[in-house]
Coordinates of C-alpha atoms in Angstrom, one line a residue:
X1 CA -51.4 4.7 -22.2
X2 CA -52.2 6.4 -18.9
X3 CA -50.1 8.4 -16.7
X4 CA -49.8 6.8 -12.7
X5 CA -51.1 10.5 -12.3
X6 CA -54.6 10.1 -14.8
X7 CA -55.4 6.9 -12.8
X8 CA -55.4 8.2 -9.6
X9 CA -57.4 11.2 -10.5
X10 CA -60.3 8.5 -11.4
X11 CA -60.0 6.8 -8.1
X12 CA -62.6 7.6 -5.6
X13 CA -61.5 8.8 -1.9
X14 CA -58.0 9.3 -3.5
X15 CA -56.3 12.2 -1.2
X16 CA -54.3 10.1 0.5
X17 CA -53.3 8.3 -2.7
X18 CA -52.8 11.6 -4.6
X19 CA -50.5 12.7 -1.2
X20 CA -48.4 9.4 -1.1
X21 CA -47.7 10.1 -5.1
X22 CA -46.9 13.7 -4.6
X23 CA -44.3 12.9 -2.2
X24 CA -43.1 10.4 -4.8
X25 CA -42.9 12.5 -7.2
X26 CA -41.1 15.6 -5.3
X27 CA -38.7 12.5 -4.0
X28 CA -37.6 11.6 -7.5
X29 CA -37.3 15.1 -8.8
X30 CA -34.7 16.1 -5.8
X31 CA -32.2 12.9 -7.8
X32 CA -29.8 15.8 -9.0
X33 CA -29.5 13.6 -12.5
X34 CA -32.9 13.6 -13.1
X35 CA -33.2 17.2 -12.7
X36 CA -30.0 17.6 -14.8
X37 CA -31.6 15.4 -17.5
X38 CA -34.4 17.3 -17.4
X39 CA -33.0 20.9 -17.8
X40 CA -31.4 19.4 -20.8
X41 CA -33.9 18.2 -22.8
X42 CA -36.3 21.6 -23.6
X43 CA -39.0 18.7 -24.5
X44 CA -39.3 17.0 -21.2
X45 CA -42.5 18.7 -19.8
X46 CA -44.8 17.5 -16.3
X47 CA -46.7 14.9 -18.7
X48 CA -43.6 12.8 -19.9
X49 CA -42.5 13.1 -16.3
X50 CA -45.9 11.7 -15.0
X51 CA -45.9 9.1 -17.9
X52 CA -42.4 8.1 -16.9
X53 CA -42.5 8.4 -13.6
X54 CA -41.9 4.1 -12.6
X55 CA -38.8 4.4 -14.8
X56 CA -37.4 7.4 -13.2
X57 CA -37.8 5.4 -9.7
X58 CA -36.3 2.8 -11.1
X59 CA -33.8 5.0 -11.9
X60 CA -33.3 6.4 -8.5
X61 CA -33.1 2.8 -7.0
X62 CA -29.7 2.0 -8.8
X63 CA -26.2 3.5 -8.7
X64 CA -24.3 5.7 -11.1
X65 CA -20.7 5.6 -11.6
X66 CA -20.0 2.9 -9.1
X67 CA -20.5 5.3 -5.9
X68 CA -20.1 3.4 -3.4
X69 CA -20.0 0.0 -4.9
X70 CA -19.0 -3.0 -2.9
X71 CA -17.7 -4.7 -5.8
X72 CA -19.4 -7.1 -9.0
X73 CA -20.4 -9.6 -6.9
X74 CA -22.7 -7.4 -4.4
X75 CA -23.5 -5.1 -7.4
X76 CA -27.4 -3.8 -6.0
X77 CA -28.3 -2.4 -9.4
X78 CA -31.0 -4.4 -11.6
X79 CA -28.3 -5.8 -13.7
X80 CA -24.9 -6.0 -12.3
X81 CA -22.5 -4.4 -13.7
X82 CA -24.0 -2.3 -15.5
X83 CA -25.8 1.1 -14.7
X84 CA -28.6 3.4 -16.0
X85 CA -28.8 6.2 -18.7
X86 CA -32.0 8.0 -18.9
X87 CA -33.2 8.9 -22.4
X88 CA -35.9 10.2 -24.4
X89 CA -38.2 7.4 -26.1
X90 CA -40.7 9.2 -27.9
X91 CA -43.4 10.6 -25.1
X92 CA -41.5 9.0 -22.3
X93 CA -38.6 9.3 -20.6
X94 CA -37.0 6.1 -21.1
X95 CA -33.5 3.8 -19.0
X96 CA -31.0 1.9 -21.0
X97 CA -28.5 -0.1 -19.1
X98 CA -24.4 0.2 -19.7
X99 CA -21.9 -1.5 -18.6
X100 CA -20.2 0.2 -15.2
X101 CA -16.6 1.3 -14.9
X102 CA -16.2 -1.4 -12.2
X103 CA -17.5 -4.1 -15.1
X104 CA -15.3 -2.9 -17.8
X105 CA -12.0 -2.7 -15.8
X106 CA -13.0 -6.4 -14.8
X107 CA -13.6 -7.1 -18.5
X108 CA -10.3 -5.2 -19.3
X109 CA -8.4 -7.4 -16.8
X110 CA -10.1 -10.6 -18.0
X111 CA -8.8 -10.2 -21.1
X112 CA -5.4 -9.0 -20.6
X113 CA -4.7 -12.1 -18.3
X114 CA -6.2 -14.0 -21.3
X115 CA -3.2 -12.2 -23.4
X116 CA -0.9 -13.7 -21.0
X117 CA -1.0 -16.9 -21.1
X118 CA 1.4 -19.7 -19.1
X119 CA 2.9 -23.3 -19.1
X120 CA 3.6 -24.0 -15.5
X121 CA 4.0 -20.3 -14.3
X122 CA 2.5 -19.3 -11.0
X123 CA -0.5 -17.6 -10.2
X124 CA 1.4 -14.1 -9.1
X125 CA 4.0 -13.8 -12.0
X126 CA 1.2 -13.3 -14.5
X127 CA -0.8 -10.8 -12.4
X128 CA 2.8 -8.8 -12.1
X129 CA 3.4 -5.0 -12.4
X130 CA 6.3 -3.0 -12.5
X131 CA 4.7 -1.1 -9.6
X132 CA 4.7 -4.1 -7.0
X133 CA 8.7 -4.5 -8.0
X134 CA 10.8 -3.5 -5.1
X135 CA 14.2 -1.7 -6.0
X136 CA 17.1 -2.9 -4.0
X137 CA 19.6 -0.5 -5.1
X138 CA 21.1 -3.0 -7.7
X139 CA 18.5 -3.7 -10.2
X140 CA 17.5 0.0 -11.3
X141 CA 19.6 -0.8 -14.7
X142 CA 17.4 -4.1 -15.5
X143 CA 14.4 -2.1 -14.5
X144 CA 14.9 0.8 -17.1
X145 CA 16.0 -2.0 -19.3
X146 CA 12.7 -3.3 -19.0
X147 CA 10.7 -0.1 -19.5
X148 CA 12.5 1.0 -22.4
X149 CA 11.9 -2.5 -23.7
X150 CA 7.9 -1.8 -23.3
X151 CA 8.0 2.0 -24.7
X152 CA 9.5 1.1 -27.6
X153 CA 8.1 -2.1 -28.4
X154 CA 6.2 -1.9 -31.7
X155 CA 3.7 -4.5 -32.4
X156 CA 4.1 -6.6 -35.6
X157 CA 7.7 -4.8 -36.3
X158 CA 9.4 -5.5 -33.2
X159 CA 12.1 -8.9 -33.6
X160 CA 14.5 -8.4 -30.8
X161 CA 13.4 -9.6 -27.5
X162 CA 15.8 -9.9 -23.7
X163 CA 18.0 -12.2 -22.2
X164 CA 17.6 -11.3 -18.3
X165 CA 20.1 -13.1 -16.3
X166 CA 21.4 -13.1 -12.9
X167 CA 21.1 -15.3 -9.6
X168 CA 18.7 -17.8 -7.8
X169 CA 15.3 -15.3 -6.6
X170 CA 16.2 -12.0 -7.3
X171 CA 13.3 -11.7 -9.4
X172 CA 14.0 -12.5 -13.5
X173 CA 10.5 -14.5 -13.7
X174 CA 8.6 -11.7 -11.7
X175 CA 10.7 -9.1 -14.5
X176 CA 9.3 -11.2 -17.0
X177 CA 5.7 -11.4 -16.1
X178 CA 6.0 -7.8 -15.3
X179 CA 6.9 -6.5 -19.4
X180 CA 4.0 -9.1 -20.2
X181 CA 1.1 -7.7 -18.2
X182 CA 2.4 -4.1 -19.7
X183 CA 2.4 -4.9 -22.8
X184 CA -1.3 -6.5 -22.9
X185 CA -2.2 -3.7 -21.2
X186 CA -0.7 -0.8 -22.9
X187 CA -0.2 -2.4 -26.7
X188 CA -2.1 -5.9 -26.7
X189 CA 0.7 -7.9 -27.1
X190 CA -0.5 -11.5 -26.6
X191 CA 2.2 -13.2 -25.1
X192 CA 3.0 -17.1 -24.2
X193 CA 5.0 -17.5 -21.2
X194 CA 6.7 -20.8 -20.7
X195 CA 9.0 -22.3 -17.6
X196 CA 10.8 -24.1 -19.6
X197 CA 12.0 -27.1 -17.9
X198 CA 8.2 -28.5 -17.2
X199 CA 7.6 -27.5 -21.0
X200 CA 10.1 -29.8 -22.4
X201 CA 9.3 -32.4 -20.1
X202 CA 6.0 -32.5 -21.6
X203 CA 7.1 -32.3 -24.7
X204 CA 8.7 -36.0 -24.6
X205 CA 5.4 -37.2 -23.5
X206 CA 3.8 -35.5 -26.4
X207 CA 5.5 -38.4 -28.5
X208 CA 3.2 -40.9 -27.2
X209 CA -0.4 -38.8 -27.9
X210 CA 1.5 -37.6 -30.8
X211 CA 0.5 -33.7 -30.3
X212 CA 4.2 -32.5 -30.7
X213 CA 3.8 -30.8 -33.7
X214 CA 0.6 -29.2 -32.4
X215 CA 2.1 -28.1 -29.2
X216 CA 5.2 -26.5 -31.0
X217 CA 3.1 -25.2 -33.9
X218 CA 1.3 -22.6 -31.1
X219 CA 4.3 -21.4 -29.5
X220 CA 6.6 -20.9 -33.0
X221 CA 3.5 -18.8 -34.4
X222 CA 2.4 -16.6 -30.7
X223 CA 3.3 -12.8 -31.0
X224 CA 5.3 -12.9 -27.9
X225 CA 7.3 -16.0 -26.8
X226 CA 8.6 -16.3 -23.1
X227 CA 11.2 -18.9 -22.2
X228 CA 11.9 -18.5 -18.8
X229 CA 14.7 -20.3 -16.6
X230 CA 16.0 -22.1 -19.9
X231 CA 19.0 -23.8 -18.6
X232 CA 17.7 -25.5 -15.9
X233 CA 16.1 -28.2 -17.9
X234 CA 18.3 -31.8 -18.4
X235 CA 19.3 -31.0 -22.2
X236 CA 18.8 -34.0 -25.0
X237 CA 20.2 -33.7 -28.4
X238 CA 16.6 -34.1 -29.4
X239 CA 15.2 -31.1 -27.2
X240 CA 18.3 -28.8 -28.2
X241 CA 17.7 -29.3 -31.8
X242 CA 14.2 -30.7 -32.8
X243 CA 12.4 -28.7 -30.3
X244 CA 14.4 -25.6 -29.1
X245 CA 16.2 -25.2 -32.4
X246 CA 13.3 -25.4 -34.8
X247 CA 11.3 -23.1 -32.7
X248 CA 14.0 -20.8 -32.6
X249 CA 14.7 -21.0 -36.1
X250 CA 11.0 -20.4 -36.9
X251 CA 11.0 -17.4 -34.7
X252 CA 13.8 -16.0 -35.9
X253 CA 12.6 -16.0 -39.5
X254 CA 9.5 -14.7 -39.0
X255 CA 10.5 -11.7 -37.0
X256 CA 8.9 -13.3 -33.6
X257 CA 10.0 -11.6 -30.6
X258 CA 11.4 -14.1 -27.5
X259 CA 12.2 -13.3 -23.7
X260 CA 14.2 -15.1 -21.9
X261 CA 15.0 -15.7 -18.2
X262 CA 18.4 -17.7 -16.8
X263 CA 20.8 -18.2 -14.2
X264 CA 23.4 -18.4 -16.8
X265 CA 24.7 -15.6 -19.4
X266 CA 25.4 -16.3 -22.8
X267 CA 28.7 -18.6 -22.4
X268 CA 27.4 -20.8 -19.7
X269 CA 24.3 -21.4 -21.3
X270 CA 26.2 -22.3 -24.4
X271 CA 28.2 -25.2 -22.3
X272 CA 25.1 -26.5 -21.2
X273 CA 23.5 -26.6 -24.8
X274 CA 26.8 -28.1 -25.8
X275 CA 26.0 -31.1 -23.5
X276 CA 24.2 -34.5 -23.5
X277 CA 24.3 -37.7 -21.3
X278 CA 24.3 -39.4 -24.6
X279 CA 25.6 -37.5 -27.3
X280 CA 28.5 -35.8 -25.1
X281 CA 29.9 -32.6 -26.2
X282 CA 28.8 -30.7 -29.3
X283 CA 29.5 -27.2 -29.6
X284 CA 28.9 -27.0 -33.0
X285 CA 25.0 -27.4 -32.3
X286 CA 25.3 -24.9 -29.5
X287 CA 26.8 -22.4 -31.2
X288 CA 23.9 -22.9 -33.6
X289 CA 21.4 -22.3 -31.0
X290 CA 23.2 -19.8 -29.4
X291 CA 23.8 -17.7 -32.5
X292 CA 19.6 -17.4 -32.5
X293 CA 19.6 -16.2 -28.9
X294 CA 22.5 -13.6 -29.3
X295 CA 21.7 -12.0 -32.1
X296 CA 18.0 -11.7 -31.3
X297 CA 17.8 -10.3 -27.5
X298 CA 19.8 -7.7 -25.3
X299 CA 21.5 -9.2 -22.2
X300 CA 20.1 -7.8 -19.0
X301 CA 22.0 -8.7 -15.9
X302 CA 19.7 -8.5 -13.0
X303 CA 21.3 -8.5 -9.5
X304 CA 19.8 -8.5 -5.5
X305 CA 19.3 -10.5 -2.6
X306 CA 17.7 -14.4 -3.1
X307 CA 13.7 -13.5 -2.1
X308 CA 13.5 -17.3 -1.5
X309 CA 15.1 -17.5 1.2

């Protein structure tokens, strides 16, 4: 195959041609990569240039490293997202495309919010970091709490999880969504995270569709369970013990680590278990419940100021 250079030579009246790709040329050579490239490859000599010379234009044309870049979606290279490498292909020097920094930190994000995935739980807890949480002076114990519950979180070995409780709004669900994101991000821990009053509401209309055991299947088997505001839901004998108790029980058995979020500590929680509209007081089952909580989580009390209002 000819050079761009060989086929001018056999034009007639071609000075001004010959000028026009000299300035080429010298313009593509000044790209301190291609000169780089070329000081590190002994073999690179002015024919493989001249051969090559509409890829190494190409390859002046697009951005390296993301300098500059306005973002994926205005991405000016060839192939967005990704960005050139030259190489050696036999005579000619050669451009493979790879995916940008910008791409793969997308594609890194992508699928750590896939890891954390939600029932009912807004669009901000799951994109939460313990960066964009905000000490009061009150919470630093839950905080370190927290951390400490990240660093030393072993994936596959790890059984305990947290029960972080404390008042309306000071921030138990952000807390939550907070060790999540960490955890997909620094151990890819797929998590589940659950508010738990909508998730038992649907789990009575499961009956009709019949997808009860489906639904309770996934969550009893997910790495990483999240219950949070449990307590708030309208208890039923039939939620305490055929839903919450068998995938406790399941959890518990397996070694399944489960976080929790409340407004009530241990013994409150256990009153509220204990009751039914229809099946009045039964402690007995609580304790039962209850006894799968305590033994299987650290309390955290988490204190501050209602952000809601």
């Amino acid at each position: 195959m000819e050079s761009i250079q060989e086929s001018f030579n056999k034009m007639p009246a071609n000075n001004k041609i010959q000028q026009q790709y000299k300035e080429m040329k010298k313009a593509i050579m000044a790209d301190p990569h291609i000169r780089s490239f070329c000081e590190e490859h002994e073999e690179v000599d002015e024919k493989m240039i001249d051969r090559s010379l509409a890829r190494l234009y190409e390859y002046t044309t697009q951005t390296k490293g993301c300098e500059g870049c306005p973002g994926l979606s205005e991405c000016i290279n060839m192939m967005d997202g990704y960005e050139p490498e030259l190489f050696i292909n036999r005579t000619v020097i050669d451009i493979r495309y790879n995916r940008c920094p910008t791409r793969i930190q997308e594609e890194d994000n992508k699928k750590r919010n896939e890891m954390v995935k939600s029932y009912y739980i807004p669009k901000e807890i799951l994109n939460a970091t313990f960066a964009d949480i905000d000490d009061d002076g009150g919470r630093i114990d839950a905080f370190q709490a927290a951390d400490q519950y990240v660093e030393e979180f072993v994936p596959g070995e790890t059984s305990k999880g947290l029960y972080i409780h404390g008042g309306f709004g000071v921030g138990k669900t952000f807390l939550l969504g907070a060790i999540a994101n960490q955890l997909a991000k620094e151990k890819g821990v797929q998590s589940q995270f659950i508010y738990t009053p909508d998730f038992f509401r649907q789990m009575k209309s499961a009956i009709q569709d019949q997808s009860i055991d489906e639904k309770l299947n996934f969550l009893k088997e997910t790495p990483l369970l999240i219950l949070d505001d449990i307590g708030a839901e309208n208890i039923s004998t039939w939620v305490r013990d055929d839903i919450l108790g068998t995938l406790l029980q399941y959890r518990m058995t397996e070694g399944l680590p489960t976080l929790y979020s409340s407004n009530l500590d241990y013994d409150l929680l256990e009153e509220h278990l204990a009751y039914s509209n229809k099946a009045g007081v039964e402690l007995t089952k609580a304790k039962r419940i209850m006894e799968r909580i305590k033994h299987y989580t650290t309390p955290v009390f988490l204190e501050g100021k209602n952000r809601r209002k």
